[in-house]
Amino acid sequence: MTIKKIFTFVMGICTLSAVAQNTAQEAQDQAHKYTDYYYQRKSLFAELPVTSEDIVFFGNSLTNGGRWHEMFNNPNIKNRGIVGDIVQGLYDRADLILKGRPKKIFLLIGTNDISHHVGADSIAHALDKLITRIKTESPTTQLYLQSLLPYNNDFKRYKNLFDEEMTVHVANVLYEQVARKHNVPWINLFPWFADREGKLRKELTNDGLHLKENGYTIWRDEVAKYVDEDAKFHPTKLYPLSDNDIIMLGGTLVGYAEWHELLGMPNVKTRSLGDVCDYIHSSAKKYAQNKPKKIVLLSSYNYDKTAKKVNVTANFSVDTIVMSMEKAITAIKEVSPETGIVLQSIIPVNSSYEKYAPFNSKEVAKKFKKANKELKKLAKKYNVTWVDLTPVIANENGELKAEFTNDGYHLMGKAYVAWANELKKALAE
């Protein structure tokens, strides 16, 4: 082989190596493009099919925060919102919706783009690209474009939105133009939420950006005729409960999932708490007053005042956990004796993540096993259904399976499917 050929061969190998490295780097960058929560929700949505009979609410935290199927009493309404999402984020996960060719899509997105200081022109351009994709890949879907809502900086909560009020107004003007271009119905929600100064009405929010139930009631009423001309919903309650309901009660592990879809039961209602078990009994008593068919309890870890930034710490107390769940069970039985109770084992963490590293000790492992053992005894004592999730979600070391989490505690879609499959057996009894 001549020196020239050897040089060419070596350069070719180097080029291939560089291409491989670039491809690997691009894949790595893509995997960390968004938040952990984005990928948790996206992986959940990958497990929940959308059909041509479905109506999809597609957006960011404002959409994520609504229980849309409950508002309209319609199991075919699907929530596909993700906290913190941006226009490009919707584009990057649109295939999970469009392959099902849903009946309708209600789109609201852009506030987080503004908080990233993206200009109105750029946001509108990205929106145009997203709508083009939706109409191309699912031409039978009726798309509705909703305006951006106002926000209120008097709460001084979201510094990245300071002095961006005009961007919202300009974006809405451009959004309406995009809607006309694509012959998409334009739903201008802004006036219904704004005060005289153009700020989000204070009575509708507790942080200046996100909505309380009275805000969602206004939103529901404004889109109702587009959802279904014959839509019927409770005249005074946004999320009414009945004696046929199954209430999922727990922390963010419960709240992050669309349980009515996972379980295939439209009467399943999710009521999420914070990631501590200390006050679950008060919520259990509250929801028991509706005399539901069943209440499904999931304990978390008790409050630790020494913890920093995370509620879930290795300093949890077995006695506190058991006491809290016993108070919840007795509260339900006192208020609604006919309500069935399902008690689930605690979800473990994965200690390979730095913030959960303290869980990697024999002492903590023993505490965890003891907690679940005591909870099982509690279920037997009060004659409630016991569901041990450990066999399906834990590895041989008793920790959350690596493939089931991307942050050490919160769950990916496949974990929720495994969990739901176990729970279905208990709910069928």
PDB file of N, CA and C in Angstrom, residues 338-422:
ATOM      1  N   GLU A 338     -68.540   2.477  53.901  1.00  0.00           N
ATOM      2  CA  GLU A 338     -68.743   1.617  52.738  1.00  0.00           C
ATOM      3  C   GLU A 338     -67.650   1.788  51.683  1.00  0.00           C
ATOM      4  N   THR A 339     -66.815   2.794  51.819  1.00  0.00           N
ATOM      5  CA  THR A 339     -65.750   3.032  50.843  1.00  0.00           C
ATOM      6  C   THR A 339     -64.642   1.985  50.994  1.00  0.00           C
ATOM      7  N   GLY A 340     -64.306   1.328  49.892  1.00  0.00           N
ATOM      8  CA  GLY A 340     -63.212   0.370  49.908  1.00  0.00           C
ATOM      9  C   GLY A 340     -61.877   1.105  49.970  1.00  0.00           C
ATOM     10  N   ILE A 341     -60.913   0.511  50.644  1.00  0.00           N
ATOM     11  CA  ILE A 341     -59.603   1.138  50.792  1.00  0.00           C
ATOM     12  C   ILE A 341     -58.528   0.204  50.245  1.00  0.00           C
ATOM     13  N   VAL A 342     -57.648   0.764  49.446  1.00  0.00           N
ATOM     14  CA  VAL A 342     -56.507   0.025  48.919  1.00  0.00           C
ATOM     15  C   VAL A 342     -55.244   0.712  49.428  1.00  0.00           C
ATOM     16  N   LEU A 343     -54.402  -0.040  50.108  1.00  0.00           N
ATOM     17  CA  LEU A 343     -53.145   0.494  50.644  1.00  0.00           C
ATOM     18  C   LEU A 343     -51.980  -0.111  49.866  1.00  0.00           C
ATOM     19  N   GLN A 344     -51.112   0.761  49.348  1.00  0.00           N
ATOM     20  CA  GLN A 344     -49.989   0.309  48.544  1.00  0.00           C
ATOM     21  C   GLN A 344     -48.661   0.461  49.289  1.00  0.00           C
ATOM     22  N   SER A 345     -47.704  -0.350  48.911  1.00  0.00           N
ATOM     23  CA  SER A 345     -46.374  -0.255  49.507  1.00  0.00           C
ATOM     24  C   SER A 345     -45.678   1.018  49.040  1.00  0.00           C
ATOM     25  N   ILE A 346     -44.651   1.421  49.793  1.00  0.00           N
ATOM     26  CA  ILE A 346     -43.893   2.623  49.447  1.00  0.00           C
ATOM     27  C   ILE A 346     -43.039   2.358  48.202  1.00  0.00           C
ATOM     28  N   ILE A 347     -42.944   3.379  47.352  1.00  0.00           N
ATOM     29  CA  ILE A 347     -42.092   3.282  46.161  1.00  0.00           C
ATOM     30  C   ILE A 347     -40.643   3.561  46.572  1.00  0.00           C
ATOM     31  N   PRO A 348     -39.712   2.676  46.230  1.00  0.00           N
ATOM     32  CA  PRO A 348     -38.309   2.919  46.584  1.00  0.00           C
ATOM     33  C   PRO A 348     -37.661   3.954  45.670  1.00  0.00           C
ATOM     34  N   VAL A 349     -36.473   4.382  46.017  1.00  0.00           N
ATOM     35  CA  VAL A 349     -35.706   5.298  45.173  1.00  0.00           C
ATOM     36  C   VAL A 349     -34.526   4.537  44.580  1.00  0.00           C
ATOM     37  N   ASN A 350     -33.808   5.211  43.688  1.00  0.00           N
ATOM     38  CA  ASN A 350     -32.590   4.645  43.113  1.00  0.00           C
ATOM     39  C   ASN A 350     -31.417   5.489  43.590  1.00  0.00           C
ATOM     40  N   SER A 351     -30.573   4.914  44.422  1.00  0.00           N
ATOM     41  CA  SER A 351     -29.517   5.669  45.096  1.00  0.00           C
ATOM     42  C   SER A 351     -28.324   5.999  44.211  1.00  0.00           C
ATOM     43  N   SER A 352     -28.360   5.580  42.932  1.00  0.00           N
ATOM     44  CA  SER A 352     -27.252   5.924  42.036  1.00  0.00           C
ATOM     45  C   SER A 352     -27.273   7.411  41.673  1.00  0.00           C
ATOM     46  N   TYR A 353     -28.397   8.079  41.945  1.00  0.00           N
ATOM     47  CA  TYR A 353     -28.486   9.522  41.717  1.00  0.00           C
ATOM     48  C   TYR A 353     -27.977  10.247  42.957  1.00  0.00           C
ATOM     49  N   GLU A 354     -27.211  11.290  42.744  1.00  0.00           N
ATOM     50  CA  GLU A 354     -26.494  11.952  43.829  1.00  0.00           C
ATOM     51  C   GLU A 354     -27.382  12.357  44.997  1.00  0.00           C
ATOM     52  N   LYS A 355     -28.526  12.959  44.707  1.00  0.00           N
ATOM     53  CA  LYS A 355     -29.342  13.459  45.817  1.00  0.00           C
ATOM     54  C   LYS A 355     -30.001  12.346  46.622  1.00  0.00           C
ATOM     55  N   TYR A 356     -30.005  11.121  46.071  1.00  0.00           N
ATOM     56  CA  TYR A 356     -30.561   9.994  46.806  1.00  0.00           C
ATOM     57  C   TYR A 356     -29.477   9.020  47.266  1.00  0.00           C
ATOM     58  N   ALA A 357     -28.220   9.425  47.174  1.00  0.00           N
ATOM     59  CA  ALA A 357     -27.096   8.586  47.593  1.00  0.00           C
ATOM     60  C   ALA A 357     -27.205   8.126  49.049  1.00  0.00           C
ATOM     61  N   PRO A 358     -27.733   8.959  49.967  1.00  0.00           N
ATOM     62  CA  PRO A 358     -27.852   8.514  51.361  1.00  0.00           C
ATOM     63  C   PRO A 358     -28.729   7.277  51.546  1.00  0.00           C
ATOM     64  N   PHE A 359     -29.571   6.952  50.556  1.00  0.00           N
ATOM     65  CA  PHE A 359     -30.400   5.753  50.658  1.00  0.00           C
ATOM     66  C   PHE A 359     -29.571   4.476  50.483  1.00  0.00           C
ATOM     67  N   ASN A 360     -28.335   4.623  50.014  1.00  0.00           N
ATOM     68  CA  ASN A 360     -27.484   3.468  49.746  1.00  0.00           C
ATOM     69  C   ASN A 360     -26.770   3.019  51.020  1.00  0.00           C
ATOM     70  N   SER A 361     -27.542   2.465  51.938  1.00  0.00           N
ATOM     71  CA  SER A 361     -26.968   1.932  53.175  1.00  0.00           C
ATOM     72  C   SER A 361     -27.848   0.795  53.670  1.00  0.00           C
ATOM     73  N   LYS A 362     -27.237  -0.129  54.393  1.00  0.00           N
ATOM     74  CA  LYS A 362     -27.976  -1.278  54.917  1.00  0.00           C
ATOM     75  C   LYS A 362     -29.039  -0.832  55.919  1.00  0.00           C
ATOM     76  N   GLU A 363     -28.709   0.210  56.685  1.00  0.00           N
ATOM     77  CA  GLU A 363     -29.648   0.703  57.686  1.00  0.00           C
ATOM     78  C   GLU A 363     -30.926   1.229  57.041  1.00  0.00           C
ATOM     79  N   VAL A 364     -30.784   2.010  55.953  1.00  0.00           N
ATOM     80  CA  VAL A 364     -31.944   2.558  55.261  1.00  0.00           C
ATOM     81  C   VAL A 364     -32.736   1.443  54.582  1.00  0.00           C
ATOM     82  N   ALA A 365     -32.028   0.483  54.001  1.00  0.00           N
ATOM     83  CA  ALA A 365     -32.703  -0.652  53.356  1.00  0.00           C
ATOM     84  C   ALA A 365     -33.552  -1.424  54.359  1.00  0.00           C
ATOM     85  N   LYS A 366     -33.036  -1.573  55.578  1.00  0.00           N
ATOM     86  CA  LYS A 366     -33.801  -2.270  56.619  1.00  0.00           C
ATOM     87  C   LYS A 366     -35.035  -1.459  57.013  1.00  0.00           C
ATOM     88  N   LYS A 367     -34.849  -0.142  57.108  1.00  0.00           N
ATOM     89  CA  LYS A 367     -35.986   0.730  57.445  1.00  0.00           C
ATOM     90  C   LYS A 367     -37.074   0.644  56.393  1.00  0.00           C
ATOM     91  N   PHE A 368     -36.646   0.622  55.141  1.00  0.00           N
ATOM     92  CA  PHE A 368     -37.607   0.572  54.040  1.00  0.00           C
ATOM     93  C   PHE A 368     -38.420  -0.722  54.096  1.00  0.00           C
ATOM     94  N   LYS A 369     -37.719  -1.845  54.295  1.00  0.00           N
ATOM     95  CA  LYS A 369     -38.409  -3.137  54.384  1.00  0.00           C
ATOM     96  C   LYS A 369     -39.342  -3.172  55.590  1.00  0.00           C
ATOM     97  N   LYS A 370     -38.873  -2.593  56.700  1.00  0.00           N
ATOM     98  CA  LYS A 370     -39.702  -2.569  57.901  1.00  0.00           C
ATOM     99  C   LYS A 370     -40.963  -1.735  57.678  1.00  0.00           C
ATOM    100  N   ALA A 371     -40.823  -0.608  56.990  1.00  0.00           N
ATOM    101  CA  ALA A 371     -41.985   0.251  56.729  1.00  0.00           C
ATOM    102  C   ALA A 371     -43.049  -0.497  55.942  1.00  0.00           C
ATOM    103  N   ASN A 372     -42.642  -1.177  54.896  1.00  0.00           N
ATOM    104  CA  ASN A 372     -43.611  -1.921  54.088  1.00  0.00           C
ATOM    105  C   ASN A 372     -44.193  -3.110  54.860  1.00  0.00           C
ATOM    106  N   LYS A 373     -43.377  -3.723  55.701  1.00  0.00           N
ATOM    107  CA  LYS A 373     -43.869  -4.824  56.529  1.00  0.00           C
ATOM    108  C   LYS A 373     -44.942  -4.331  57.493  1.00  0.00           C
ATOM    109  N   GLU A 374     -44.691  -3.159  58.096  1.00  0.00           N
ATOM    110  CA  GLU A 374     -45.657  -2.598  59.041  1.00  0.00           C
ATOM    111  C   GLU A 374     -46.921  -2.117  58.328  1.00  0.00           C
ATOM    112  N   LEU A 375     -46.772  -1.602  57.121  1.00  0.00           N
ATOM    113  CA  LEU A 375     -47.945  -1.178  56.353  1.00  0.00           C
ATOM    114  C   LEU A 375     -48.809  -2.377  55.978  1.00  0.00           C
ATOM    115  N   LYS A 376     -48.161  -3.472  55.652  1.00  0.00           N
ATOM    116  CA  LYS A 376     -48.907  -4.699  55.336  1.00  0.00           C
ATOM    117  C   LYS A 376     -49.699  -5.173  56.555  1.00  0.00           C
ATOM    118  N   LYS A 377     -49.087  -5.097  57.735  1.00  0.00           N
ATOM    119  CA  LYS A 377     -49.789  -5.452  58.973  1.00  0.00           C
ATOM    120  C   LYS A 377     -50.983  -4.523  59.195  1.00  0.00           C
ATOM    121  N   LEU A 378     -50.774  -3.255  58.853  1.00  0.00           N
ATOM    122  CA  LEU A 378     -51.837  -2.267  59.004  1.00  0.00           C
ATOM    123  C   LEU A 378     -53.025  -2.619  58.114  1.00  0.00           C
ATOM    124  N   ALA A 379     -52.734  -3.030  56.889  1.00  0.00           N
ATOM    125  CA  ALA A 379     -53.799  -3.419  55.960  1.00  0.00           C
ATOM    126  C   ALA A 379     -54.594  -4.600  56.512  1.00  0.00           C
ATOM    127  N   LYS A 380     -53.877  -5.549  57.096  1.00  0.00           N
ATOM    128  CA  LYS A 380     -54.542  -6.721  57.668  1.00  0.00           C
ATOM    129  C   LYS A 380     -55.374  -6.341  58.886  1.00  0.00           C
ATOM    130  N   LYS A 381     -54.831  -5.444  59.711  1.00  0.00           N
ATOM    131  CA  LYS A 381     -55.528  -5.015  60.930  1.00  0.00           C
ATOM    132  C   LYS A 381     -56.880  -4.389  60.618  1.00  0.00           C
ATOM    133  N   TYR A 382     -56.917  -3.579  59.561  1.00  0.00           N
ATOM    134  CA  TYR A 382     -58.149  -2.856  59.228  1.00  0.00           C
ATOM    135  C   TYR A 382     -58.919  -3.500  58.072  1.00  0.00           C
ATOM    136  N   ASN A 383     -58.466  -4.669  57.664  1.00  0.00           N
ATOM    137  CA  ASN A 383     -59.147  -5.423  56.606  1.00  0.00           C
ATOM    138  C   ASN A 383     -59.288  -4.614  55.319  1.00  0.00           C
ATOM    139  N   VAL A 384     -58.166  -3.990  54.900  1.00  0.00           N
ATOM    140  CA  VAL A 384     -58.152  -3.257  53.638  1.00  0.00           C
ATOM    141  C   VAL A 384     -57.239  -3.998  52.661  1.00  0.00           C
ATOM    142  N   THR A 385     -57.430  -3.741  51.384  1.00  0.00           N
ATOM    143  CA  THR A 385     -56.656  -4.422  50.349  1.00  0.00           C
ATOM    144  C   THR A 385     -55.209  -3.946  50.341  1.00  0.00           C
ATOM    145  N   TRP A 386     -54.288  -4.893  50.322  1.00  0.00           N
ATOM    146  CA  TRP A 386     -52.857  -4.588  50.319  1.00  0.00           C
ATOM    147  C   TRP A 386     -52.272  -4.873  48.933  1.00  0.00           C
ATOM    148  N   VAL A 387     -51.513  -3.924  48.387  1.00  0.00           N
ATOM    149  CA  VAL A 387     -50.847  -4.097  47.100  1.00  0.00           C
ATOM    150  C   VAL A 387     -49.348  -3.848  47.291  1.00  0.00           C
ATOM    151  N   ASP A 388     -48.574  -4.898  47.130  1.00  0.00           N
ATOM    152  CA  ASP A 388     -47.123  -4.787  47.251  1.00  0.00           C
ATOM    153  C   ASP A 388     -46.532  -4.542  45.864  1.00  0.00           C
ATOM    154  N   LEU A 389     -46.035  -3.338  45.655  1.00  0.00           N
ATOM    155  CA  LEU A 389     -45.494  -2.964  44.356  1.00  0.00           C
ATOM    156  C   LEU A 389     -44.020  -3.336  44.193  1.00  0.00           C
ATOM    157  N   THR A 390     -43.366  -3.684  45.291  1.00  0.00           N
ATOM    158  CA  THR A 390     -41.929  -3.941  45.263  1.00  0.00           C
ATOM    159  C   THR A 390     -41.509  -4.978  44.212  1.00  0.00           C
ATOM    160  N   PRO A 391     -42.196  -6.114  44.076  1.00  0.00           N
ATOM    161  CA  PRO A 391     -41.751  -7.116  43.102  1.00  0.00           C
ATOM    162  C   PRO A 391     -41.694  -6.631  41.657  1.00  0.00           C
ATOM    163  N   VAL A 392     -42.521  -5.623  41.310  1.00  0.00           N
ATOM    164  CA  VAL A 392     -42.558  -5.195  39.907  1.00  0.00           C
ATOM    165  C   VAL A 392     -41.749  -3.938  39.618  1.00  0.00           C
ATOM    166  N   ILE A 393     -41.415  -3.167  40.660  1.00  0.00           N
ATOM    167  CA  ILE A 393     -40.699  -1.926  40.377  1.00  0.00           C
ATOM    168  C   ILE A 393     -39.299  -1.870  40.974  1.00  0.00           C
ATOM    169  N   ALA A 394     -38.960  -2.848  41.828  1.00  0.00           N
ATOM    170  CA  ALA A 394     -37.654  -2.822  42.491  1.00  0.00           C
ATOM    171  C   ALA A 394     -36.703  -3.846  41.881  1.00  0.00           C
ATOM    172  N   ASN A 395     -35.404  -3.535  41.942  1.00  0.00           N
ATOM    173  CA  ASN A 395     -34.389  -4.481  41.481  1.00  0.00           C
ATOM    174  C   ASN A 395     -34.023  -5.447  42.609  1.00  0.00           C
ATOM    175  N   GLU A 396     -32.984  -6.261  42.372  1.00  0.00           N
ATOM    176  CA  GLU A 396     -32.603  -7.271  43.357  1.00  0.00           C
ATOM    177  C   GLU A 396     -32.112  -6.665  44.669  1.00  0.00           C
ATOM    178  N   ASN A 397     -31.734  -5.398  44.639  1.00  0.00           N
ATOM    179  CA  ASN A 397     -31.277  -4.720  45.849  1.00  0.00           C
ATOM    180  C   ASN A 397     -32.397  -3.966  46.554  1.00  0.00           C
ATOM    181  N   GLY A 398     -33.599  -4.088  46.031  1.00  0.00           N
ATOM    182  CA  GLY A 398     -34.736  -3.409  46.640  1.00  0.00           C
ATOM    183  C   GLY A 398     -34.877  -1.949  46.247  1.00  0.00           C
ATOM    184  N   GLU A 399     -34.079  -1.505  45.276  1.00  0.00           N
ATOM    185  CA  GLU A 399     -34.153  -0.118  44.817  1.00  0.00           C
ATOM    186  C   GLU A 399     -34.978  -0.013  43.536  1.00  0.00           C
ATOM    187  N   LEU A 400     -35.436   1.180  43.258  1.00  0.00           N
ATOM    188  CA  LEU A 400     -36.196   1.424  42.037  1.00  0.00           C
ATOM    189  C   LEU A 400     -35.349   1.037  40.828  1.00  0.00           C
ATOM    190  N   LYS A 401     -35.932   0.261  39.925  1.00  0.00           N
ATOM    191  CA  LYS A 401     -35.194  -0.189  38.749  1.00  0.00           C
ATOM    192  C   LYS A 401     -34.667   0.991  37.946  1.00  0.00           C
ATOM    193  N   ALA A 402     -33.443   0.869  37.456  1.00  0.00           N
ATOM    194  CA  ALA A 402     -32.786   1.967  36.748  1.00  0.00           C
ATOM    195  C   ALA A 402     -33.587   2.427  35.540  1.00  0.00           C
ATOM    196  N   GLU A 403     -34.205   1.483  34.829  1.00  0.00           N
ATOM    197  CA  GLU A 403     -34.944   1.833  33.617  1.00  0.00           C
ATOM    198  C   GLU A 403     -36.291   2.495  33.922  1.00  0.00           C
ATOM    199  N   PHE A 404     -36.658   2.539  35.185  1.00  0.00           N
ATOM    200  CA  PHE A 404     -37.949   3.099  35.579  1.00  0.00           C
ATOM    201  C   PHE A 404     -37.871   4.559  36.030  1.00  0.00           C
ATOM    202  N   THR A 405     -36.688   5.165  36.021  1.00  0.00           N
ATOM    203  CA  THR A 405     -36.555   6.542  36.505  1.00  0.00           C
ATOM    204  C   THR A 405     -35.438   7.262  35.768  1.00  0.00           C
ATOM    205  N   ASN A 406     -35.542   8.574  35.701  1.00  0.00           N
ATOM    206  CA  ASN A 406     -34.456   9.372  35.134  1.00  0.00           C
ATOM    207  C   ASN A 406     -33.958  10.432  36.112  1.00  0.00           C
ATOM    208  N   ASP A 407     -34.481  10.359  37.357  1.00  0.00           N
ATOM    209  CA  ASP A 407     -33.996  11.289  38.384  1.00  0.00           C
ATOM    210  C   ASP A 407     -33.806  10.615  39.737  1.00  0.00           C
ATOM    211  N   GLY A 408     -34.078   9.314  39.805  1.00  0.00           N
ATOM    212  CA  GLY A 408     -33.881   8.563  41.034  1.00  0.00           C
ATOM    213  C   GLY A 408     -35.140   8.330  41.832  1.00  0.00           C
ATOM    214  N   TYR A 409     -36.199   9.084  41.543  1.00  0.00           N
ATOM    215  CA  TYR A 409     -37.433   8.952  42.320  1.00  0.00           C
ATOM    216  C   TYR A 409     -38.690   8.944  41.456  1.00  0.00           C
ATOM    217  N   HIS A 410     -38.820   9.935  40.586  1.00  0.00           N
ATOM    218  CA  HIS A 410     -40.015  10.004  39.744  1.00  0.00           C
ATOM    219  C   HIS A 410     -39.941   8.987  38.614  1.00  0.00           C
ATOM    220  N   LEU A 411     -41.095   8.642  38.078  1.00  0.00           N
ATOM    221  CA  LEU A 411     -41.204   7.455  37.238  1.00  0.00           C
ATOM    222  C   LEU A 411     -41.345   7.735  35.751  1.00  0.00           C
ATOM    223  N   MET A 412     -40.798   6.830  34.977  1.00  0.00           N
ATOM    224  CA  MET A 412     -40.975   6.834  33.535  1.00  0.00           C
ATOM    225  C   MET A 412     -42.242   6.047  33.191  1.00  0.00           C
ATOM    226  N   GLY A 413     -42.658   6.151  31.941  1.00  0.00           N
ATOM    227  CA  GLY A 413     -43.915   5.544  31.515  1.00  0.00           C
ATOM    228  C   GLY A 413     -44.021   4.059  31.776  1.00  0.00           C
ATOM    229  N   LYS A 414     -42.976   3.310  31.510  1.00  0.00           N
ATOM    230  CA  LYS A 414     -43.013   1.857  31.688  1.00  0.00           C
ATOM    231  C   LYS A 414     -43.216   1.478  33.150  1.00  0.00           C
ATOM    232  N   ALA A 415     -42.707   2.304  34.059  1.00  0.00           N
ATOM    233  CA  ALA A 415     -42.920   2.045  35.480  1.00  0.00           C
ATOM    234  C   ALA A 415     -44.397   2.189  35.832  1.00  0.00           C
ATOM    235  N   TYR A 416     -45.036   3.212  35.273  1.00  0.00           N
ATOM    236  CA  TYR A 416     -46.457   3.410  35.541  1.00  0.00           C
ATOM    237  C   TYR A 416     -47.295   2.264  34.974  1.00  0.00           C
ATOM    238  N   VAL A 417     -46.900   1.748  33.836  1.00  0.00           N
ATOM    239  CA  VAL A 417     -47.625   0.612  33.261  1.00  0.00           C
ATOM    240  C   VAL A 417     -47.510  -0.604  34.168  1.00  0.00           C
ATOM    241  N   ALA A 418     -46.290  -0.884  34.657  1.00  0.00           N
ATOM    242  CA  ALA A 418     -46.088  -2.016  35.564  1.00  0.00           C
ATOM    243  C   ALA A 418     -46.894  -1.830  36.848  1.00  0.00           C
ATOM    244  N   TRP A 419     -46.891  -0.614  37.369  1.00  0.00           N
ATOM    245  CA  TRP A 419     -47.657  -0.281  38.573  1.00  0.00           C
ATOM    246  C   TRP A 419     -49.149  -0.474  38.326  1.00  0.00           C
ATOM    247  N   ALA A 420     -49.640   0.068  37.221  1.00  0.00           N
ATOM    248  CA  ALA A 420     -51.076  -0.019  36.915  1.00  0.00           C
ATOM    249  C   ALA A 420     -51.527  -1.464  36.740  1.00  0.00           C
ATOM    250  N   ASN A 421     -50.693  -2.281  36.151  1.00  0.00           N
ATOM    251  CA  ASN A 421     -51.054  -3.689  35.958  1.00  0.00           C
ATOM    252  C   ASN A 421     -51.248  -4.398  37.291  1.00  0.00           C
ATOM    253  N   GLU A 422     -50.430  -4.057  38.289  1.00  0.00           N
ATOM    254  CA  GLU A 422     -50.596  -4.635  39.620  1.00  0.00           C
ATOM    255  C   GLU A 422     -51.856  -4.099  40.293  1.00  0.00           C
TER     256      GLU A 422
END
